[in-house]
mmCIF file of C-alpha atoms and ligand atoms in Angstrom:
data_model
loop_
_atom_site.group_PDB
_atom_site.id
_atom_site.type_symbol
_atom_site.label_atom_id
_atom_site.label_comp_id
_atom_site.label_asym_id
_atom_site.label_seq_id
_atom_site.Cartn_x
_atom_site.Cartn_y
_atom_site.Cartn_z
ATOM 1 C CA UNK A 26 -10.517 15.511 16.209
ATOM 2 C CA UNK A 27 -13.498 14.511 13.807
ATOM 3 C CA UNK A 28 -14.739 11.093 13.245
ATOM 4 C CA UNK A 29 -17.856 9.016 11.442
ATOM 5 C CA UNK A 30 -19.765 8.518 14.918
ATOM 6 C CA UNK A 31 -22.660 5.757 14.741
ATOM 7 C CA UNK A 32 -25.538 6.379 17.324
ATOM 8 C CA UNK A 33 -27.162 3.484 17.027
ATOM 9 C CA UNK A 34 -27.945 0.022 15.554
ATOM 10 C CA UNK A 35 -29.806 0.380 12.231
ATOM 11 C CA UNK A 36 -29.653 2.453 8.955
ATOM 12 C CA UNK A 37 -26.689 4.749 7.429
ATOM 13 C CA UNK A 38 -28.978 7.687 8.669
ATOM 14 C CA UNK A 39 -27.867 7.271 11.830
ATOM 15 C CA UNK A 40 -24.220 7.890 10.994
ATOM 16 C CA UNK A 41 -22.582 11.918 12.494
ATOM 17 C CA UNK A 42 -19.444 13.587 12.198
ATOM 18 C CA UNK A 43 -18.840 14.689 15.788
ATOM 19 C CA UNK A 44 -15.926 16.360 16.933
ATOM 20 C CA UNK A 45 -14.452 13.499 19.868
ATOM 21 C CA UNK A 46 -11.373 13.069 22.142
ATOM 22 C CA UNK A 47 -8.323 12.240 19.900
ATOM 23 C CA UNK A 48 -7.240 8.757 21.062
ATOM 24 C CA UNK A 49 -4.239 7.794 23.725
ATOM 25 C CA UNK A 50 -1.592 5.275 22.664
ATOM 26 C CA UNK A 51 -0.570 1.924 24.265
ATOM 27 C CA UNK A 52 2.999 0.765 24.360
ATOM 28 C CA UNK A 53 3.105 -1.120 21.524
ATOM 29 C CA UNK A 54 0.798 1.158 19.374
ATOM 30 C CA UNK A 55 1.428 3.774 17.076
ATOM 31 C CA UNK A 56 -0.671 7.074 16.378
ATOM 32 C CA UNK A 57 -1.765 7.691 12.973
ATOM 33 C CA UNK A 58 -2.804 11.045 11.311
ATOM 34 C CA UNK A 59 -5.491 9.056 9.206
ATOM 35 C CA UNK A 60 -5.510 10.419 5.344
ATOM 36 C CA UNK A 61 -7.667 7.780 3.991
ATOM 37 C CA UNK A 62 -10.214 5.523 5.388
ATOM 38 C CA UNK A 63 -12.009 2.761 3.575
ATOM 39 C CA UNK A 64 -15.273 0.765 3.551
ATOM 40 C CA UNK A 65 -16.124 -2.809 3.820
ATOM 41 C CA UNK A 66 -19.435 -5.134 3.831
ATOM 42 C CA UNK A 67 -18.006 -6.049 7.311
ATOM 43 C CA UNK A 68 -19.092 -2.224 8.154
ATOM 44 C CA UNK A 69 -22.614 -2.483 7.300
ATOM 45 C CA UNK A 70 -23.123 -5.567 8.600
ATOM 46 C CA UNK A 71 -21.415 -4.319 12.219
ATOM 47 C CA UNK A 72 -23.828 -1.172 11.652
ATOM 48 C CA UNK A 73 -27.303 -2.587 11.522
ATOM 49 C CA UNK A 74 -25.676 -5.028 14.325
ATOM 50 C CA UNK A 75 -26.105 -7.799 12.364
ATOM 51 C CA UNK A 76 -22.397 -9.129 11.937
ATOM 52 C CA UNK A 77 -21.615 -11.586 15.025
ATOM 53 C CA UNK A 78 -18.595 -9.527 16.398
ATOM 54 C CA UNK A 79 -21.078 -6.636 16.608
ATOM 55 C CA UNK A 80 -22.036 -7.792 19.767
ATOM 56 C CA UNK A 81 -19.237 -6.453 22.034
ATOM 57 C CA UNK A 82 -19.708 -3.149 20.633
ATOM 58 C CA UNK A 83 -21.715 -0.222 22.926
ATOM 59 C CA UNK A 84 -22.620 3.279 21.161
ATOM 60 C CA UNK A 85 -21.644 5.642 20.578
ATOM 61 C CA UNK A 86 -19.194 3.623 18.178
ATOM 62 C CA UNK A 87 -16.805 4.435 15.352
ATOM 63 C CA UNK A 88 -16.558 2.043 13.086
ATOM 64 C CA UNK A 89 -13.621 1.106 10.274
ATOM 65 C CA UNK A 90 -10.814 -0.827 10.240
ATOM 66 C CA UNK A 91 -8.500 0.253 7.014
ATOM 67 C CA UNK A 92 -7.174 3.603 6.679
ATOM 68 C CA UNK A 93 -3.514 5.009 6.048
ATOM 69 C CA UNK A 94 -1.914 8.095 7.241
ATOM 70 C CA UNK A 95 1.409 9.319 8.879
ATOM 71 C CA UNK A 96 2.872 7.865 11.990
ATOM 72 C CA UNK A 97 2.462 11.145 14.878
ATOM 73 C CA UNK A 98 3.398 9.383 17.799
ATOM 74 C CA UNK A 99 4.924 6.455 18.298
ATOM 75 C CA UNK A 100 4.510 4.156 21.893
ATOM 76 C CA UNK A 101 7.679 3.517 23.907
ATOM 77 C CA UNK A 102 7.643 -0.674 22.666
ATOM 78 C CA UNK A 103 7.620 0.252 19.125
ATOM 79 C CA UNK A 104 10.765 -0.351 17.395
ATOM 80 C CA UNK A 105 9.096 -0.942 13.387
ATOM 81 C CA UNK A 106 8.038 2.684 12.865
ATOM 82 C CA UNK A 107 8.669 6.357 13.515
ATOM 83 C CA UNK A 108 7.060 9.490 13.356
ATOM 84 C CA UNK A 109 6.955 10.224 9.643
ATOM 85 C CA UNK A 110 6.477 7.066 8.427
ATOM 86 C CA UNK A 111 3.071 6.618 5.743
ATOM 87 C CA UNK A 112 1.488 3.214 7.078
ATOM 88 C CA UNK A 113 -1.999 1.114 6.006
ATOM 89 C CA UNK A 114 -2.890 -1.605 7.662
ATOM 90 C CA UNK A 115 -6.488 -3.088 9.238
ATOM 91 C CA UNK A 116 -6.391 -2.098 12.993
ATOM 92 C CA UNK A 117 -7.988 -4.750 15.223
ATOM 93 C CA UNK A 118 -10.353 -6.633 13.263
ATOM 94 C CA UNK A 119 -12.688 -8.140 14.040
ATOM 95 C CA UNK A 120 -12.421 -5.943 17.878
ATOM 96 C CA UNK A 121 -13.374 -1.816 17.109
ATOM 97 C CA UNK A 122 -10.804 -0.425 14.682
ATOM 98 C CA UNK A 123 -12.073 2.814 15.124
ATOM 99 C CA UNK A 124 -10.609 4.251 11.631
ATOM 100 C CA UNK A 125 -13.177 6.577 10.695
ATOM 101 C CA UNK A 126 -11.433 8.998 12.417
ATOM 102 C CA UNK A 127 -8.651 12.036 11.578
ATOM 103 C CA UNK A 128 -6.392 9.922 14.361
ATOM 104 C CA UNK A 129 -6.291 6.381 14.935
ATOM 105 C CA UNK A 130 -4.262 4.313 17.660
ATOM 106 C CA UNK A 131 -3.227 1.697 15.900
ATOM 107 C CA UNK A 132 -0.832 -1.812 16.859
ATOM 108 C CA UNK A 133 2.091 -1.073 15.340
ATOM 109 C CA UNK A 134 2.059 -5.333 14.709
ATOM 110 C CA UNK A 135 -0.951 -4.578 12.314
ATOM 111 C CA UNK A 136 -0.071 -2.115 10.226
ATOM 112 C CA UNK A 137 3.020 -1.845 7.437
ATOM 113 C CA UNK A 138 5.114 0.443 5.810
ATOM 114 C CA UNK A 139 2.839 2.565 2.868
ATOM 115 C CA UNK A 140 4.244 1.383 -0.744
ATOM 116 C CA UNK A 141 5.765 4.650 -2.173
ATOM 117 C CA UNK A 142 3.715 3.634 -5.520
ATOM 118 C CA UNK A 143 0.170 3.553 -3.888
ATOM 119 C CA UNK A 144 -1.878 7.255 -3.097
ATOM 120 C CA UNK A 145 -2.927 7.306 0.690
ATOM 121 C CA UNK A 146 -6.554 6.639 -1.088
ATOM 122 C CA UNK A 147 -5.259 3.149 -2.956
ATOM 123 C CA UNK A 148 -3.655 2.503 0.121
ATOM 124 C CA UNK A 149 -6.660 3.040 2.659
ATOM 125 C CA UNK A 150 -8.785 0.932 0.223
ATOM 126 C CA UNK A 151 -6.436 -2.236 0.547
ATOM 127 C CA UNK A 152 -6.135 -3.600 4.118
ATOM 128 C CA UNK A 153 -8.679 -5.751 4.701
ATOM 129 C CA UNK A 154 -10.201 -7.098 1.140
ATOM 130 C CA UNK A 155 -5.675 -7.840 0.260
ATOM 131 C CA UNK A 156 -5.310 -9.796 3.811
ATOM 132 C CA UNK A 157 -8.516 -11.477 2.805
ATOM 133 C CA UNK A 158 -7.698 -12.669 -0.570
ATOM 134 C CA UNK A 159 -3.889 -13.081 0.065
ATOM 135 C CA UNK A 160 -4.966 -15.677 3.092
ATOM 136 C CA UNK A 161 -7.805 -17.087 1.280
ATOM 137 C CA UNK A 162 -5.462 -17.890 -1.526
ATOM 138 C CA UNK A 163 -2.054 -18.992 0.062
ATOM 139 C CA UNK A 164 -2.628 -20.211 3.768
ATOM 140 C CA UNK A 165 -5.885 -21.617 3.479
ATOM 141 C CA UNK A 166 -6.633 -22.299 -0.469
ATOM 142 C CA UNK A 167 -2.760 -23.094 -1.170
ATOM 143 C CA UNK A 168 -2.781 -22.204 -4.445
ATOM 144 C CA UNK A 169 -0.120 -23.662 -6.524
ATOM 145 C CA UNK A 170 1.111 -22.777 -9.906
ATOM 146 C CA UNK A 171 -0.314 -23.974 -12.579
ATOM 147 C CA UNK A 172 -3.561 -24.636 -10.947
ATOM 148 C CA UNK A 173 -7.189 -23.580 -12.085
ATOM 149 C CA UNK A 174 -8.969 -21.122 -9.585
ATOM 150 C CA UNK A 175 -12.128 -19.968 -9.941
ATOM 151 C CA UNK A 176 -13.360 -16.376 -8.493
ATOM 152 C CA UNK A 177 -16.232 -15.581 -7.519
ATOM 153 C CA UNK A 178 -17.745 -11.890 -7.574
ATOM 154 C CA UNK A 179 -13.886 -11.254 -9.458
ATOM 155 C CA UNK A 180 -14.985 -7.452 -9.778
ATOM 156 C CA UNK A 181 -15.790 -6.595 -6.095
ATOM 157 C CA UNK A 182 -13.109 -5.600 -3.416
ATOM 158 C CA UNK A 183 -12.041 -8.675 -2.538
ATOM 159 C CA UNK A 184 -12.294 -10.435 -5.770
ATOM 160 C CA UNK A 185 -10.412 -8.080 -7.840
ATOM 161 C CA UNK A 186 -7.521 -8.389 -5.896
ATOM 162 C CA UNK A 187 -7.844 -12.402 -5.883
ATOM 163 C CA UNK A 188 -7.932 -12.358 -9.192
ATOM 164 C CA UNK A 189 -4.290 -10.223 -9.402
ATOM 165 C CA UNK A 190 -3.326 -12.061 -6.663
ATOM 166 C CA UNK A 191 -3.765 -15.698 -8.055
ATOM 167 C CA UNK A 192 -2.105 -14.825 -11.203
ATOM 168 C CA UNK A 193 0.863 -13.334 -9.581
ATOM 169 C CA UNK A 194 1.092 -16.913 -7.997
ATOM 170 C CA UNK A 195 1.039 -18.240 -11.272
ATOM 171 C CA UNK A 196 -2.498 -20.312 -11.218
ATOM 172 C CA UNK A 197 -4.950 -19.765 -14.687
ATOM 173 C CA UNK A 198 -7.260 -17.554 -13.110
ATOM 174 C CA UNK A 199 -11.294 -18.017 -14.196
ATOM 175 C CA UNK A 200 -13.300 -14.914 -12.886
ATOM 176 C CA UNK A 201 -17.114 -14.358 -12.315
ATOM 177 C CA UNK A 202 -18.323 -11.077 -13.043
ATOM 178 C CA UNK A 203 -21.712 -9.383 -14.786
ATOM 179 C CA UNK A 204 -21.438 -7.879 -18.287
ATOM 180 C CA UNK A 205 -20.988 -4.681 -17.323
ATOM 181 C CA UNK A 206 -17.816 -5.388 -15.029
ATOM 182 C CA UNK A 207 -16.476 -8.341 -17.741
ATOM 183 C CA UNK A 208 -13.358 -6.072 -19.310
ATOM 184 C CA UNK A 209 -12.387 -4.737 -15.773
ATOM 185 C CA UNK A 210 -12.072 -8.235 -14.722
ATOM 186 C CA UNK A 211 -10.009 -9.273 -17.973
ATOM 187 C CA UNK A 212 -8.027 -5.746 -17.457
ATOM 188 C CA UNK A 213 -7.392 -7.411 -14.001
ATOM 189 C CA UNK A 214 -5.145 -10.227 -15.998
ATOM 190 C CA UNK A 215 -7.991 -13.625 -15.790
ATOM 191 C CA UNK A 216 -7.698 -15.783 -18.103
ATOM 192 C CA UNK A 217 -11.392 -16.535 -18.852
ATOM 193 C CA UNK A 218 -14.543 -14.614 -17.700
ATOM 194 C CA UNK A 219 -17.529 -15.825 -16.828
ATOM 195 C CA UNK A 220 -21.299 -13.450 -17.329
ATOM 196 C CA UNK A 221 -22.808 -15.220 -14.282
ATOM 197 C CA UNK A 222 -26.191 -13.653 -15.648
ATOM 198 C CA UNK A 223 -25.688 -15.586 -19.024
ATOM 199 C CA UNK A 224 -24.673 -18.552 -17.830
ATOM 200 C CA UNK A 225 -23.878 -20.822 -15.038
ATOM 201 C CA UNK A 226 -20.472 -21.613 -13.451
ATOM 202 C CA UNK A 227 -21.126 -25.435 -13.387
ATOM 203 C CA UNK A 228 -22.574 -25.494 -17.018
ATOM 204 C CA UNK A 229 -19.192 -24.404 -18.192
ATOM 205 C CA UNK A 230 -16.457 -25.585 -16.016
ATOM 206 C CA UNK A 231 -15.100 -28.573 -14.837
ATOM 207 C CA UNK A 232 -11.885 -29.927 -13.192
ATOM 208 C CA UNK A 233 -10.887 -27.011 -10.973
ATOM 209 C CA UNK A 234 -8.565 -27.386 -8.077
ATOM 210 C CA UNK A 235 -9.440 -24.312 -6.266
ATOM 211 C CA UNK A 236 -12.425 -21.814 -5.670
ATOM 212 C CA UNK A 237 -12.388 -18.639 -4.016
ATOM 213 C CA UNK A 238 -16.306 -17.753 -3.334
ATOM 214 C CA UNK A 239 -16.878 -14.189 -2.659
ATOM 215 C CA UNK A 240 -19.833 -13.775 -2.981
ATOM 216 C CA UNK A 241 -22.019 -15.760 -1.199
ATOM 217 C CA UNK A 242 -25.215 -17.972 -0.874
ATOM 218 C CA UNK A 243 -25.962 -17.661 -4.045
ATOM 219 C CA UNK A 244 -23.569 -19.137 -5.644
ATOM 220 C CA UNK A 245 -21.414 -21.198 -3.442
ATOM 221 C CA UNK A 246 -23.447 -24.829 -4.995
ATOM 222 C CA UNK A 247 -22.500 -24.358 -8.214
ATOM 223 C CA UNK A 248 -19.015 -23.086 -6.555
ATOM 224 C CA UNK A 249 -18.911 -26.933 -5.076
ATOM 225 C CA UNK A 250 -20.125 -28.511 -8.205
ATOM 226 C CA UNK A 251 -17.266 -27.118 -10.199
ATOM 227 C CA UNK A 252 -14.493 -28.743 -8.433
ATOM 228 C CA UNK A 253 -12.499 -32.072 -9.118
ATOM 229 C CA UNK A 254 -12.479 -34.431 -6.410
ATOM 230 C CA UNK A 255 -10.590 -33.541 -3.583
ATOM 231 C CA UNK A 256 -10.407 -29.902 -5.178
ATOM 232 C CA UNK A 257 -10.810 -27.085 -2.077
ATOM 233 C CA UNK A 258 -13.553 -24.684 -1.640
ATOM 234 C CA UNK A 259 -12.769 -21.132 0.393
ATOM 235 C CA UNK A 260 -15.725 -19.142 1.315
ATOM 236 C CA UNK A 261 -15.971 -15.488 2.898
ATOM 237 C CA UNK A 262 -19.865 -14.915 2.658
ATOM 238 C CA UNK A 263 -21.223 -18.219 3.412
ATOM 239 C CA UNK A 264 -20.623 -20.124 6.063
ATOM 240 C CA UNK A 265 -22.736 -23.478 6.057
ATOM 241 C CA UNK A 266 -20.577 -25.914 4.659
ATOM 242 C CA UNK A 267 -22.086 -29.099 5.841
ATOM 243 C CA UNK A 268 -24.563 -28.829 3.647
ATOM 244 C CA UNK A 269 -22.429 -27.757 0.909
ATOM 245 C CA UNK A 270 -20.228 -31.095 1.554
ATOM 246 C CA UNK A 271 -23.661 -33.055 1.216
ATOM 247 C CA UNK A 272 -23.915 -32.088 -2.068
ATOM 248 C CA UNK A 273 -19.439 -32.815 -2.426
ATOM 249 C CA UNK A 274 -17.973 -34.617 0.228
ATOM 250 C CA UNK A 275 -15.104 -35.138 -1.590
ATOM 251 C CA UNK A 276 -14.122 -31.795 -1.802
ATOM 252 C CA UNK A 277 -12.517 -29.762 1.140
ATOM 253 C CA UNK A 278 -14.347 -26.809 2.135
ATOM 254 C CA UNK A 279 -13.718 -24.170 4.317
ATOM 255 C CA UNK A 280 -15.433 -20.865 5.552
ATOM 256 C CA UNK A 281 -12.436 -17.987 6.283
ATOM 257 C CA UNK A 282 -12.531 -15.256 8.522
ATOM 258 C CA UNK A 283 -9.781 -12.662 7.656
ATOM 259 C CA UNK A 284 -6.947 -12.112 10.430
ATOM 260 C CA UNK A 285 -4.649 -8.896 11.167
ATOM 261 C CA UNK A 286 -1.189 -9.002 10.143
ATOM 262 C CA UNK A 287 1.215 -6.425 9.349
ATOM 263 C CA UNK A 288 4.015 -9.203 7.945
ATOM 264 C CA UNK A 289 1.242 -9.731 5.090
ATOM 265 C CA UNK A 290 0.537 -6.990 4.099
ATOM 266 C CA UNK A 291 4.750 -6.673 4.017
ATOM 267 C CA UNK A 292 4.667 -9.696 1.810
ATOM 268 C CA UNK A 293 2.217 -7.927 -0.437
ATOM 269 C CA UNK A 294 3.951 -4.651 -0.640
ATOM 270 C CA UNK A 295 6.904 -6.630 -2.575
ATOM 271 C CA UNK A 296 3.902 -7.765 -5.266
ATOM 272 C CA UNK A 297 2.778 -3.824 -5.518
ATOM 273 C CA UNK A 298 6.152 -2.738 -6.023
ATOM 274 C CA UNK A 299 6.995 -5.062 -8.766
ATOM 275 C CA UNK A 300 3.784 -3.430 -9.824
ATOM 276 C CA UNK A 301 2.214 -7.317 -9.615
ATOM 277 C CA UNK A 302 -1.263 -5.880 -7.938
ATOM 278 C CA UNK A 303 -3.216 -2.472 -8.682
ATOM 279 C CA UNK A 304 -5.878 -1.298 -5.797
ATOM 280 C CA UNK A 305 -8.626 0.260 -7.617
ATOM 281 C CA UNK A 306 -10.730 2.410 -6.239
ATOM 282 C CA UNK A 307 -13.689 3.586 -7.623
ATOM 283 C CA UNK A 308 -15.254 6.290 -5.755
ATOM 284 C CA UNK A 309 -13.509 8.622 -2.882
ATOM 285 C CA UNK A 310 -15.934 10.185 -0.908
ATOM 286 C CA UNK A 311 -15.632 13.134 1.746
ATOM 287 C CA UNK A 312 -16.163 11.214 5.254
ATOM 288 C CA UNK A 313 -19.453 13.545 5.744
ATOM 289 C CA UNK A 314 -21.247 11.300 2.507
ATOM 290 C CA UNK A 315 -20.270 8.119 4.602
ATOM 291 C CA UNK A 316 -24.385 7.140 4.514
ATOM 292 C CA UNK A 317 -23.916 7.022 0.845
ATOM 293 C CA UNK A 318 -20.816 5.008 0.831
ATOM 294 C CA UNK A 319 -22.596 2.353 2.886
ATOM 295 C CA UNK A 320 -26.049 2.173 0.596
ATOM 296 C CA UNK A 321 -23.517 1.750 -2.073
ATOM 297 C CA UNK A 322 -21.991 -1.173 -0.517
ATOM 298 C CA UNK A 323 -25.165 -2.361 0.387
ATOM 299 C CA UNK A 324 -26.366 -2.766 -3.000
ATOM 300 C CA UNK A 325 -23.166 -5.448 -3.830
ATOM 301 C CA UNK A 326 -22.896 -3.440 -7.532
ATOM 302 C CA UNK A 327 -19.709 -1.788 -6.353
ATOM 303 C CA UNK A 328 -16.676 -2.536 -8.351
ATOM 304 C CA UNK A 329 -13.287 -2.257 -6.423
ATOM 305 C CA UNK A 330 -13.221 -0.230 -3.356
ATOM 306 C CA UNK A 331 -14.733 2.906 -1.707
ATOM 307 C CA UNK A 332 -12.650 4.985 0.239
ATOM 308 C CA UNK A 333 -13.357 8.277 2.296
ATOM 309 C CA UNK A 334 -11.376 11.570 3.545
ATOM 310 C CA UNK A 335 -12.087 14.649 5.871
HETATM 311 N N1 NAP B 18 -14.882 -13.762 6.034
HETATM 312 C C1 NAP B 18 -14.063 -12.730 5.821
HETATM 313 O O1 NAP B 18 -12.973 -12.639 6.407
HETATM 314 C C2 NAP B 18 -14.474 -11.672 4.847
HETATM 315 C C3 NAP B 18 -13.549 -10.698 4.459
HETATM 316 C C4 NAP B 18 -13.924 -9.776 3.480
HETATM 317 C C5 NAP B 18 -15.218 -9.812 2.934
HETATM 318 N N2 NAP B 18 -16.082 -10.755 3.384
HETATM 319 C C6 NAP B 18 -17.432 -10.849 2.771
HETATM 320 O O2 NAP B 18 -17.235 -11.244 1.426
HETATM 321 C C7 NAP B 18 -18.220 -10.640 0.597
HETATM 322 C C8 NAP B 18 -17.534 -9.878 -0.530
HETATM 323 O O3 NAP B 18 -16.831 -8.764 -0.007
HETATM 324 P P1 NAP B 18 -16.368 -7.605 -1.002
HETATM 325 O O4 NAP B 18 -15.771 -6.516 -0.205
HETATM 326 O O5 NAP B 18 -15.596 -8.153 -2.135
HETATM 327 O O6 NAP B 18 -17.816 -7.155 -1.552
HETATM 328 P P2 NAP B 18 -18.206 -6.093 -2.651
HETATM 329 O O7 NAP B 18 -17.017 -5.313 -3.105
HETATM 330 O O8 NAP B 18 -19.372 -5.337 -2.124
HETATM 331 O O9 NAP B 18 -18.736 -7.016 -3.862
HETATM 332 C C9 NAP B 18 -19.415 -6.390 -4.901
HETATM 333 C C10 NAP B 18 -19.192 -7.163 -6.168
HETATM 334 O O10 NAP B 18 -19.837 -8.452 -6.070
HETATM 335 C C11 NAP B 18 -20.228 -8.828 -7.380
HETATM 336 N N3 NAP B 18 -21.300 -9.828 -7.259
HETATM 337 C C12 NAP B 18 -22.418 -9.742 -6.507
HETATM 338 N N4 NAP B 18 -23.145 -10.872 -6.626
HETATM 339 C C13 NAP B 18 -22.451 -11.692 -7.476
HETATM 340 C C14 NAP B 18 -22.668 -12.996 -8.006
HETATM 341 N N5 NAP B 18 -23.770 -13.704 -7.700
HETATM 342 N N6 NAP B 18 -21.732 -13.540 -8.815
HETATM 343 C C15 NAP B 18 -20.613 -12.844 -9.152
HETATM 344 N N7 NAP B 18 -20.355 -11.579 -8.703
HETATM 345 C C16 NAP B 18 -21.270 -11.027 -7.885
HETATM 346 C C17 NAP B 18 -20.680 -7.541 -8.012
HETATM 347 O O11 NAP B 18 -20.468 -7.642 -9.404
HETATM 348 P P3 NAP B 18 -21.667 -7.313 -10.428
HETATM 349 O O12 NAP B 18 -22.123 -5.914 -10.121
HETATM 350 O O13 NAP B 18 -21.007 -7.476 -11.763
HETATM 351 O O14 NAP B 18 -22.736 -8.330 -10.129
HETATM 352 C C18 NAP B 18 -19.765 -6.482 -7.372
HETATM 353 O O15 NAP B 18 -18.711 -6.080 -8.224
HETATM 354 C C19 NAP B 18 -19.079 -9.793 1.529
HETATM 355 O O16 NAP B 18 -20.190 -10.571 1.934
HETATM 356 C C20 NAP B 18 -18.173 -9.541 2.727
HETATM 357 O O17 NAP B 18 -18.871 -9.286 3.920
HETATM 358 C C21 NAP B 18 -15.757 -11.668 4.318
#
């Protein structure tokens, strides 16, 4: 089969299609003819060796973790799916997913049916940034309705399915977006949108019970400072948050790291079928331009979610 191979620690240049050994299944795995694969910050940050699971990894390594495809093979303990079935799902995170591949063994615990509604490519693009926001939002934020929740970086791939995902629970949604992004975000159903390069977060809001913070160092003071007392503060990009409960410590705040989990993304489905939450991707990308799919990433301009094909 072909797959993304990465030689070495450093830049996207360093990134082959090679032709490797399709891989063997485990009992309780499933093999998937990949159709889709998609991209995440968690990639490039695993490629230049920086990210702190990187470390278990030798080279030559395929990386990825999302992708959907059709069930080939199915392992002797697996009593969910069938050859056939269209699955998604993020395969082993934070461990080597190995998804940028035609064929990927996959735990047939991590992945979930495809939603008949969703392209392979909307589908590939979802996995981790959904899980993310879903567990950012409900077992760790636990958003309630009627609440205020601010998102930060709302037109990126995890914030612009936060921001579906928090109105679906029913909470007035406040996104963070530049200009240029401002009526995708509003398309995406928040309430109120905020130019971050006008103005600042804590200059304009008050009082809110619950901030999602996507996107990082940057921002995640003014992220604190926004808050009413005892509001809650969920980070993905920053992780430091003694020093962000000097500044509040009456707030709670909490830096997330996304777990597997095929009976959320299950949960989920039901919101894309009742056509709740829309994956958009923005660019699809043959698997050969994956060098250029990780610059892009890299700059943090993207809006939604890259995927790539063979
Ligand atoms: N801990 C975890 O489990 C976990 C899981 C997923 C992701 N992450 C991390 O979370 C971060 C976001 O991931 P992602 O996939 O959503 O990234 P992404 O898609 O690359 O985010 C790009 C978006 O961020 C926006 N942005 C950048 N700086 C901003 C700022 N200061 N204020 C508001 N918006 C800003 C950009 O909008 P403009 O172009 O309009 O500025 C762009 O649309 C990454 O650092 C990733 O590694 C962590």
């Amino acid at each position: 089969m072909k797959a993304v191979v990465l030689s070495d620690w450093g830049g996207p240049e360093n990134f082959f299609v090679q032709d490797v050994p399709k891989p063997t299944i485990k009992a309780d795995e499933v093999l998937v003819q990949v159709k889709a694969f998609g991209v995440n910050p968690a990639d490039f940050k695993t490629r230049t060796g920086t990210a702190p699971y990187a470390k278990g990894y030798t080279h030559p390594i395929i990386l990825g973790w999302d992708m959907a495809g059709e069930v080939v093979e199915a392992g002797s303990d697996v009593t969910t799916f069938k050859p056939g079935d269209a699955v998604y799902g993020m395969v082993n995170f934070p461990e080597p997913g190995q998804a940028y591949a035609e064929y990927v063994a996959a735990p047939a615990a991590h992945l979930a049916l495809k939603p008949a509604t969703l392209s392979f490519e909307e589908a590939a693009a979802a996995p981790l940034a959904v899980l993310t926001a879903w567990q950012a939002l409900t077992e760790h934020g636990q958003l309630k309705a009627g609440e205020k929740v601010l998102i930060q970086a709302a037109s990126g791939g995890v914030g612009h399915l936060g921001v579906q995902l928090a109105k679906a629970l029913g909470a007035h949604v406040i996104g963070t977006t530049s200009g240029k992004n401002a009526d995708f975000v509003k398309s995406l159903g928040a309430d109120e949108v905020i130019d971050y390069t006008q103005m600042k977060v804590d200059e304009v809001l008050n009082d809110v019970d619950l901030v999602f913070d996507t996107a990082g160092a940057d921002t995640i003071f003014d992220s604190a400072r926004v808050l009413k007392p005892n509001g809650r503060l969920i980070s993905i990009a920053y992780g430091a948050m003694d020093k962000v409960l000097a500044i509040r410590p009456d707030i709670r705040a909490e830096r997330i790291l996304v777990h597997t989990s095929g009976d959320d993304l299950r949960t989920i489905n039901q919101l894309i079928d009742d056509g709740k939450l829309k994956i958009n991707v923005s660019r699809v990308l043959p698997a050969s331009q994956m060098a250029e799919a990780h610059q892009s990433l890299e700059s943090r301009r993207t809006t939604g979610k890259i995927v790539l094909t063979f």
